[in-house]
């Protein structure tokens, strides 16, 4: 029986702030970073995962992952649904570490990184891409992955099982469709706040020419600028292209409503992160006031308990699952099931570094085995930093191709690990 | 102008799990710990603060505090309301570190430790205990301490100012009352889950004999045991003593309601932490179902945004402010103002290590300058680990004495720092 014999953690940072790629109203100068974890085994492949941060503090995130080492090293490689459920439960349930969250922030993202690495390892051993490894499990096995604590007032085990069983008959045909046609993407690459009007319009037109029927703009710093930018882009791409806007938590409830009323004439498709990701009731107030504009959030939503409330309160109409914020695949399965229960489409957050690589697996698993539909669903695409991954995300004609290589696609190339190591890699020593 | 010239962080752990002191349904074996920070200055006193954890992970918490060093070291000592507001704003607002929360978990508790140490320093320099240092500020200065971001739909700056101005005329007489009579306490020392029935009853009677008119029992592991324990204690102390019960987040919404119906015949005063601290809507559902039993929570409530919602939703009737969970004094001033706005009494969470020392200052400031009343208010008291502090909390006849020594009382004795240093102090090398 192969065992996990080591947990290595690396602090990897990409100097993205130099070009203002990724700039938005709340994050003016991110250096996209990974607190990167390698699960070493004594036989067969290793497992790879990471927590995503935007620069400073990536060392703290790395320390939090390292603190989980003694709970992981020495275990038999978890390669069944039951063993992967037990690993997640043990990490989330440690009674002393739980105080650091519970189930939120640095400590929870650390768990997510390790759990995701274990899933990467299991899928590699099964010689299957994660999405199809997951989608090959029985409804009972999938339900067994989920921690229903704090969920049962909104979603019971029996309801989850019913959702999965209803989707089971169509799994094979949907998987075949994915392999043939991929999954719809939208592009955020045009709309960073640090870009000039000219660059914004040029990139928006380019995105449409490349096959995207939806793009996203960052907003939230100055209302007049946002109205001008949205007007320019709307007139450049025409009425048929969907344009989402993203405020990155800049507003209080009142200003969010006011701002969206000013942008409404240009038909924004959704408003993303209008306010604090912790503010369930605030999102509900905004959703009621700005309808029919959709409210979207999720990249900073800390765990399934907050998603449960956002859904139950009717506070969001688009759920933006994130692969590296919550406690890993297990908790994201819970979140997909919650979204299916409430009939809300999941449109994952991506970008950053490696998030496109990861979330495509989760969206495709959702399509094949959970919601059973791609209606109203679309995965964010930012064409950035993919070259550092051994199994990079690929988008063609506005659609994500289905991954075919084994694992969760989290592995970063050895050359990149060396070059972008912080603070001693050559990329950082030069600065 | 004196400056901060160093930020030292120590990992201090007390082996409390050896005696089952502090055992509850969620935390069976805590080792109460402090990620302890010293702000060194080049002139005058130093400042002391800490984040409280329960053992494993205290090193991660210490790393998160250390990561803030470069933002603090080199600053002039912040000794005015304006400078203390600026420090808090800078730490909370760092755009890269913000990703690690935002404003929650390890990263936010680290900010709280540093902000609290800065307040300790400022109060020492003013030669005043923190509660009266704060209560000597003008309403305008106090409002200036608060970050109103995400609060304005529930509490505006103007409303906060009106609350403080209304309380201003009675400040001097209430401060005099505190100095003479102290502040009401309740005792948790009797009710740890790991104690036998005999020990529970004996300690409950002892608490009443010592002058407490309120005690608290841990519940949540097994319903029959809880009914038996509450019945025994109720019959031991009689109908006049208030008995609160505390489930430490063990339940889902349904079981919480069921459990409290079983305990209701023994007249519990409040149910504390019935479910996830993230579940605003869950707390509301429980509050509606178990009324007139009060719902209390706060020790794990991550920030002012969640408190805002709990208050606005009518989900809690007792707000259990914690000194070391949120972003320090500044955010706790916001929370006190929110509670005053909604007319909910603040009954701070204490115990652990050092929490009694800290929260008494905040409750007394609330009484003198914010709510202006002690009606329905009471501070938790656990008679444990106070000997390690240079300015320990003292309770006599069921009342906290008003602190008289300068600072926020966060300083741990040098001998204790040496003995309980983890993992190399003599207390840990022996194990």
PDB file of N, CA and C in Angstrom, chain A residues 18-81:
ATOM      1  N   UNK A  18       3.620  44.388 -11.960  1.00  0.00           N
ATOM      2  CA  UNK A  18       4.434  45.260 -12.832  1.00  0.00           C
ATOM      3  C   UNK A  18       3.675  45.738 -14.066  1.00  0.00           C
ATOM      4  N   UNK A  19       2.649  44.969 -14.500  1.00  0.00           N
ATOM      5  CA  UNK A  19       1.933  45.303 -15.745  1.00  0.00           C
ATOM      6  C   UNK A  19       0.493  45.753 -15.518  1.00  0.00           C
ATOM      7  N   UNK A  20       0.068  45.822 -14.248  1.00  0.00           N
ATOM      8  CA  UNK A  20      -1.327  46.131 -13.907  1.00  0.00           C
ATOM      9  C   UNK A  20      -2.319  45.107 -14.426  1.00  0.00           C
ATOM     10  N   UNK A  21      -1.826  43.936 -14.894  1.00  0.00           N
ATOM     11  CA  UNK A  21      -2.757  42.851 -15.167  1.00  0.00           C
ATOM     12  C   UNK A  21      -3.368  42.460 -13.831  1.00  0.00           C
ATOM     13  N   UNK A  22      -4.674  42.268 -13.828  1.00  0.00           N
ATOM     14  CA  UNK A  22      -5.323  41.860 -12.586  1.00  0.00           C
ATOM     15  C   UNK A  22      -5.704  43.023 -11.694  1.00  0.00           C
ATOM     16  N   UNK A  23      -5.546  44.243 -12.148  1.00  0.00           N
ATOM     17  CA  UNK A  23      -5.872  45.385 -11.289  1.00  0.00           C
ATOM     18  C   UNK A  23      -7.379  45.585 -11.223  1.00  0.00           C
ATOM     19  N   UNK A  24      -7.879  45.808 -10.035  1.00  0.00           N
ATOM     20  CA  UNK A  24      -9.286  46.152  -9.883  1.00  0.00           C
ATOM     21  C   UNK A  24      -9.424  47.139  -8.743  1.00  0.00           C
ATOM     22  N   UNK A  25     -10.689  47.468  -8.417  1.00  0.00           N
ATOM     23  CA  UNK A  25     -10.922  48.569  -7.482  1.00  0.00           C
ATOM     24  C   UNK A  25     -10.411  48.251  -6.080  1.00  0.00           C
ATOM     25  N   UNK A  26     -10.328  46.998  -5.721  1.00  0.00           N
ATOM     26  CA  UNK A  26      -9.900  46.639  -4.377  1.00  0.00           C
ATOM     27  C   UNK A  26      -8.464  46.147  -4.360  1.00  0.00           C
ATOM     28  N   UNK A  27      -7.990  45.668  -5.477  1.00  0.00           N
ATOM     29  CA  UNK A  27      -6.679  45.032  -5.558  1.00  0.00           C
ATOM     30  C   UNK A  27      -5.849  45.724  -6.636  1.00  0.00           C
ATOM     31  N   UNK A  28      -5.301  46.881  -6.318  1.00  0.00           N
ATOM     32  CA  UNK A  28      -4.651  47.680  -7.357  1.00  0.00           C
ATOM     33  C   UNK A  28      -3.365  47.068  -7.888  1.00  0.00           C
ATOM     34  N   UNK A  29      -2.698  46.231  -7.101  1.00  0.00           N
ATOM     35  CA  UNK A  29      -1.378  45.765  -7.539  1.00  0.00           C
ATOM     36  C   UNK A  29      -1.079  44.346  -7.053  1.00  0.00           C
ATOM     37  N   UNK A  30      -1.877  43.387  -7.508  1.00  0.00           N
ATOM     38  CA  UNK A  30      -1.653  42.012  -7.042  1.00  0.00           C
ATOM     39  C   UNK A  30      -0.424  41.381  -7.678  1.00  0.00           C
ATOM     40  N   UNK A  31       0.298  40.613  -6.858  1.00  0.00           N
ATOM     41  CA  UNK A  31       1.299  39.691  -7.395  1.00  0.00           C
ATOM     42  C   UNK A  31       0.741  38.285  -7.212  1.00  0.00           C
ATOM     43  N   UNK A  32       0.155  37.745  -8.264  1.00  0.00           N
ATOM     44  CA  UNK A  32      -0.520  36.445  -8.167  1.00  0.00           C
ATOM     45  C   UNK A  32       0.460  35.398  -7.662  1.00  0.00           C
ATOM     46  N   UNK A  33       0.037  34.669  -6.643  1.00  0.00           N
ATOM     47  CA  UNK A  33       0.953  33.790  -5.918  1.00  0.00           C
ATOM     48  C   UNK A  33       0.270  32.458  -5.579  1.00  0.00           C
ATOM     49  N   UNK A  34       1.109  31.464  -5.385  1.00  0.00           N
ATOM     50  CA  UNK A  34       0.620  30.160  -4.961  1.00  0.00           C
ATOM     51  C   UNK A  34       1.414  29.692  -3.757  1.00  0.00           C
ATOM     52  N   UNK A  35       0.709  29.337  -2.691  1.00  0.00           N
ATOM     53  CA  UNK A  35       1.327  28.561  -1.610  1.00  0.00           C
ATOM     54  C   UNK A  35       1.127  27.116  -2.041  1.00  0.00           C
ATOM     55  N   UNK A  36       2.187  26.561  -2.573  1.00  0.00           N
ATOM     56  CA  UNK A  36       2.125  25.352  -3.417  1.00  0.00           C
ATOM     57  C   UNK A  36       2.516  24.141  -2.606  1.00  0.00           C
ATOM     58  N   UNK A  37       1.742  23.083  -2.725  1.00  0.00           N
ATOM     59  CA  UNK A  37       1.991  21.897  -1.912  1.00  0.00           C
ATOM     60  C   UNK A  37       2.212  20.677  -2.798  1.00  0.00           C
ATOM     61  N   UNK A  38       3.196  19.888  -2.422  1.00  0.00           N
ATOM     62  CA  UNK A  38       3.476  18.628  -3.094  1.00  0.00           C
ATOM     63  C   UNK A  38       3.317  17.509  -2.065  1.00  0.00           C
ATOM     64  N   UNK A  39       2.442  16.578  -2.344  1.00  0.00           N
ATOM     65  CA  UNK A  39       2.336  15.367  -1.515  1.00  0.00           C
ATOM     66  C   UNK A  39       3.237  14.316  -2.158  1.00  0.00           C
ATOM     67  N   UNK A  40       4.324  13.994  -1.475  1.00  0.00           N
ATOM     68  CA  UNK A  40       5.242  12.972  -2.002  1.00  0.00           C
ATOM     69  C   UNK A  40       4.809  11.592  -1.528  1.00  0.00           C
ATOM     70  N   UNK A  41       4.934  10.621  -2.390  1.00  0.00           N
ATOM     71  CA  UNK A  41       4.551   9.245  -2.052  1.00  0.00           C
ATOM     72  C   UNK A  41       5.764   8.336  -2.232  1.00  0.00           C
ATOM     73  N   UNK A  42       5.649   7.143  -1.655  1.00  0.00           N
ATOM     74  CA  UNK A  42       6.769   6.206  -1.808  1.00  0.00           C
ATOM     75  C   UNK A  42       6.582   5.296  -3.010  1.00  0.00           C
ATOM     76  N   UNK A  43       5.503   5.514  -3.747  1.00  0.00           N
ATOM     77  CA  UNK A  43       5.284   4.688  -4.937  1.00  0.00           C
ATOM     78  C   UNK A  43       4.277   5.398  -5.833  1.00  0.00           C
ATOM     79  N   UNK A  44       4.598   5.531  -7.108  1.00  0.00           N
ATOM     80  CA  UNK A  44       3.662   6.126  -8.052  1.00  0.00           C
ATOM     81  C   UNK A  44       3.726   7.647  -8.039  1.00  0.00           C
ATOM     82  N   UNK A  45       2.709   8.288  -8.631  1.00  0.00           N
ATOM     83  CA  UNK A  45       2.766   9.744  -8.813  1.00  0.00           C
ATOM     84  C   UNK A  45       2.689  10.502  -7.487  1.00  0.00           C
ATOM     85  N   UNK A  46       3.069  11.765  -7.540  1.00  0.00           N
ATOM     86  CA  UNK A  46       2.878  12.694  -6.425  1.00  0.00           C
ATOM     87  C   UNK A  46       1.565  13.451  -6.654  1.00  0.00           C
ATOM     88  N   UNK A  47       1.125  14.174  -5.617  1.00  0.00           N
ATOM     89  CA  UNK A  47      -0.071  15.012  -5.745  1.00  0.00           C
ATOM     90  C   UNK A  47       0.291  16.485  -5.591  1.00  0.00           C
ATOM     91  N   UNK A  48      -0.412  17.361  -6.330  1.00  0.00           N
ATOM     92  CA  UNK A  48      -0.078  18.791  -6.337  1.00  0.00           C
ATOM     93  C   UNK A  48      -1.331  19.625  -6.057  1.00  0.00           C
ATOM     94  N   UNK A  49      -1.132  20.676  -5.307  1.00  0.00           N
ATOM     95  CA  UNK A  49      -2.238  21.582  -5.016  1.00  0.00           C
ATOM     96  C   UNK A  49      -1.683  22.924  -4.589  1.00  0.00           C
ATOM     97  N   UNK A  50      -2.552  23.895  -4.390  1.00  0.00           N
ATOM     98  CA  UNK A  50      -2.070  25.211  -3.941  1.00  0.00           C
ATOM     99  C   UNK A  50      -3.210  26.018  -3.358  1.00  0.00           C
ATOM    100  N   UNK A  51      -2.825  26.970  -2.500  1.00  0.00           N
ATOM    101  CA  UNK A  51      -3.726  28.055  -2.138  1.00  0.00           C
ATOM    102  C   UNK A  51      -3.290  29.260  -2.962  1.00  0.00           C
ATOM    103  N   UNK A  52      -4.268  29.996  -3.470  1.00  0.00           N
ATOM    104  CA  UNK A  52      -3.983  31.183  -4.269  1.00  0.00           C
ATOM    105  C   UNK A  52      -4.034  32.421  -3.382  1.00  0.00           C
ATOM    106  N   UNK A  53      -2.996  33.259  -3.481  1.00  0.00           N
ATOM    107  CA  UNK A  53      -3.033  34.551  -2.791  1.00  0.00           C
ATOM    108  C   UNK A  53      -2.563  35.619  -3.782  1.00  0.00           C
ATOM    109  N   UNK A  54      -2.510  36.861  -3.339  1.00  0.00           N
ATOM    110  CA  UNK A  54      -2.089  37.892  -4.289  1.00  0.00           C
ATOM    111  C   UNK A  54      -0.809  38.592  -3.836  1.00  0.00           C
ATOM    112  N   UNK A  55       0.056  37.857  -3.114  1.00  0.00           N
ATOM    113  CA  UNK A  55       1.386  38.401  -2.827  1.00  0.00           C
ATOM    114  C   UNK A  55       1.750  38.338  -1.371  1.00  0.00           C
ATOM    115  N   UNK A  56       1.845  39.490  -0.728  1.00  0.00           N
ATOM    116  CA  UNK A  56       2.205  39.504   0.688  1.00  0.00           C
ATOM    117  C   UNK A  56       1.283  38.569   1.465  1.00  0.00           C
ATOM    118  N   UNK A  57       1.868  37.845   2.390  1.00  0.00           N
ATOM    119  CA  UNK A  57       1.087  36.886   3.166  1.00  0.00           C
ATOM    120  C   UNK A  57       1.135  35.484   2.582  1.00  0.00           C
ATOM    121  N   UNK A  58       1.707  35.330   1.398  1.00  0.00           N
ATOM    122  CA  UNK A  58       1.802  33.972   0.845  1.00  0.00           C
ATOM    123  C   UNK A  58       2.668  33.086   1.744  1.00  0.00           C
ATOM    124  N   UNK A  59       3.598  33.689   2.465  1.00  0.00           N
ATOM    125  CA  UNK A  59       4.421  32.938   3.422  1.00  0.00           C
ATOM    126  C   UNK A  59       3.577  32.459   4.614  1.00  0.00           C
ATOM    127  N   UNK A  60       2.636  33.286   5.041  1.00  0.00           N
ATOM    128  CA  UNK A  60       1.743  32.871   6.136  1.00  0.00           C
ATOM    129  C   UNK A  60       0.870  31.711   5.663  1.00  0.00           C
ATOM    130  N   UNK A  61       0.358  31.838   4.442  1.00  0.00           N
ATOM    131  CA  UNK A  61      -0.454  30.760   3.875  1.00  0.00           C
ATOM    132  C   UNK A  61       0.365  29.468   3.790  1.00  0.00           C
ATOM    133  N   UNK A  62       1.631  29.596   3.391  1.00  0.00           N
ATOM    134  CA  UNK A  62       2.506  28.420   3.307  1.00  0.00           C
ATOM    135  C   UNK A  62       2.712  27.808   4.702  1.00  0.00           C
ATOM    136  N   UNK A  63       2.886  28.636   5.714  1.00  0.00           N
ATOM    137  CA  UNK A  63       3.068  28.130   7.081  1.00  0.00           C
ATOM    138  C   UNK A  63       1.822  27.360   7.538  1.00  0.00           C
ATOM    139  N   UNK A  64       0.652  27.853   7.153  1.00  0.00           N
ATOM    140  CA  UNK A  64      -0.593  27.178   7.549  1.00  0.00           C
ATOM    141  C   UNK A  64      -0.706  25.809   6.885  1.00  0.00           C
ATOM    142  N   UNK A  65      -0.234  25.701   5.662  1.00  0.00           N
ATOM    143  CA  UNK A  65      -0.257  24.387   4.992  1.00  0.00           C
ATOM    144  C   UNK A  65       0.735  23.451   5.673  1.00  0.00           C
ATOM    145  N   UNK A  66       1.913  23.981   5.960  1.00  0.00           N
ATOM    146  CA  UNK A  66       2.936  23.159   6.621  1.00  0.00           C
ATOM    147  C   UNK A  66       2.429  22.593   7.950  1.00  0.00           C
ATOM    148  N   UNK A  67       1.619  23.380   8.660  1.00  0.00           N
ATOM    149  CA  UNK A  67       1.104  22.955   9.968  1.00  0.00           C
ATOM    150  C   UNK A  67       0.210  21.723   9.867  1.00  0.00           C
ATOM    151  N   UNK A  68      -0.242  21.392   8.655  1.00  0.00           N
ATOM    152  CA  UNK A  68      -1.100  20.217   8.479  1.00  0.00           C
ATOM    153  C   UNK A  68      -0.293  18.957   8.195  1.00  0.00           C
ATOM    154  N   UNK A  69       1.011  19.135   8.027  1.00  0.00           N
ATOM    155  CA  UNK A  69       1.857  18.021   7.581  1.00  0.00           C
ATOM    156  C   UNK A  69       1.718  16.766   8.424  1.00  0.00           C
ATOM    157  N   UNK A  70       1.732  16.943   9.765  1.00  0.00           N
ATOM    158  CA  UNK A  70       1.728  15.748  10.618  1.00  0.00           C
ATOM    159  C   UNK A  70       0.416  14.977  10.515  1.00  0.00           C
ATOM    160  N   UNK A  71      -0.645  15.618  10.032  1.00  0.00           N
ATOM    161  CA  UNK A  71      -1.919  14.917   9.892  1.00  0.00           C
ATOM    162  C   UNK A  71      -2.028  14.172   8.560  1.00  0.00           C
ATOM    163  N   UNK A  72      -1.053  14.382   7.687  1.00  0.00           N
ATOM    164  CA  UNK A  72      -1.139  13.839   6.331  1.00  0.00           C
ATOM    165  C   UNK A  72      -0.013  12.840   6.068  1.00  0.00           C
ATOM    166  N   UNK A  73       1.187  13.205   6.497  1.00  0.00           N
ATOM    167  CA  UNK A  73       2.343  12.361   6.207  1.00  0.00           C
ATOM    168  C   UNK A  73       2.238  11.060   7.006  1.00  0.00           C
ATOM    169  N   UNK A  74       2.454   9.947   6.317  1.00  0.00           N
ATOM    170  CA  UNK A  74       2.343   8.639   6.948  1.00  0.00           C
ATOM    171  C   UNK A  74       1.058   7.916   6.580  1.00  0.00           C
ATOM    172  N   UNK A  75       0.066   8.681   6.093  1.00  0.00           N
ATOM    173  CA  UNK A  75      -1.198   8.059   5.676  1.00  0.00           C
ATOM    174  C   UNK A  75      -1.008   7.185   4.442  1.00  0.00           C
ATOM    175  N   UNK A  76      -1.762   6.106   4.321  1.00  0.00           N
ATOM    176  CA  UNK A  76      -1.864   5.447   3.018  1.00  0.00           C
ATOM    177  C   UNK A  76      -2.425   6.461   2.011  1.00  0.00           C
ATOM    178  N   UNK A  77      -1.976   6.378   0.766  1.00  0.00           N
ATOM    179  CA  UNK A  77      -2.488   7.307  -0.253  1.00  0.00           C
ATOM    180  C   UNK A  77      -4.012   7.163  -0.322  1.00  0.00           C
ATOM    181  N   UNK A  78      -4.762   8.266  -0.093  1.00  0.00           N
ATOM    182  CA  UNK A  78      -6.223   8.161  -0.147  1.00  0.00           C
ATOM    183  C   UNK A  78      -6.680   8.130  -1.605  1.00  0.00           C
ATOM    184  N   UNK A  79      -7.111   6.963  -2.062  1.00  0.00           N
ATOM    185  CA  UNK A  79      -7.484   6.884  -3.484  1.00  0.00           C
ATOM    186  C   UNK A  79      -8.904   6.386  -3.702  1.00  0.00           C
ATOM    187  N   UNK A  80      -9.692   6.382  -2.628  1.00  0.00           N
ATOM    188  CA  UNK A  80     -11.114   6.042  -2.778  1.00  0.00           C
ATOM    189  C   UNK A  80     -11.939   7.202  -2.241  1.00  0.00           C
ATOM    190  N   UNK A  81     -13.219   7.215  -2.597  1.00  0.00           N
ATOM    191  CA  UNK A  81     -14.110   8.255  -2.080  1.00  0.00           C
ATOM    192  C   UNK A  81     -14.096   8.252  -0.557  1.00  0.00           C
TER     193      UNK A  81
END
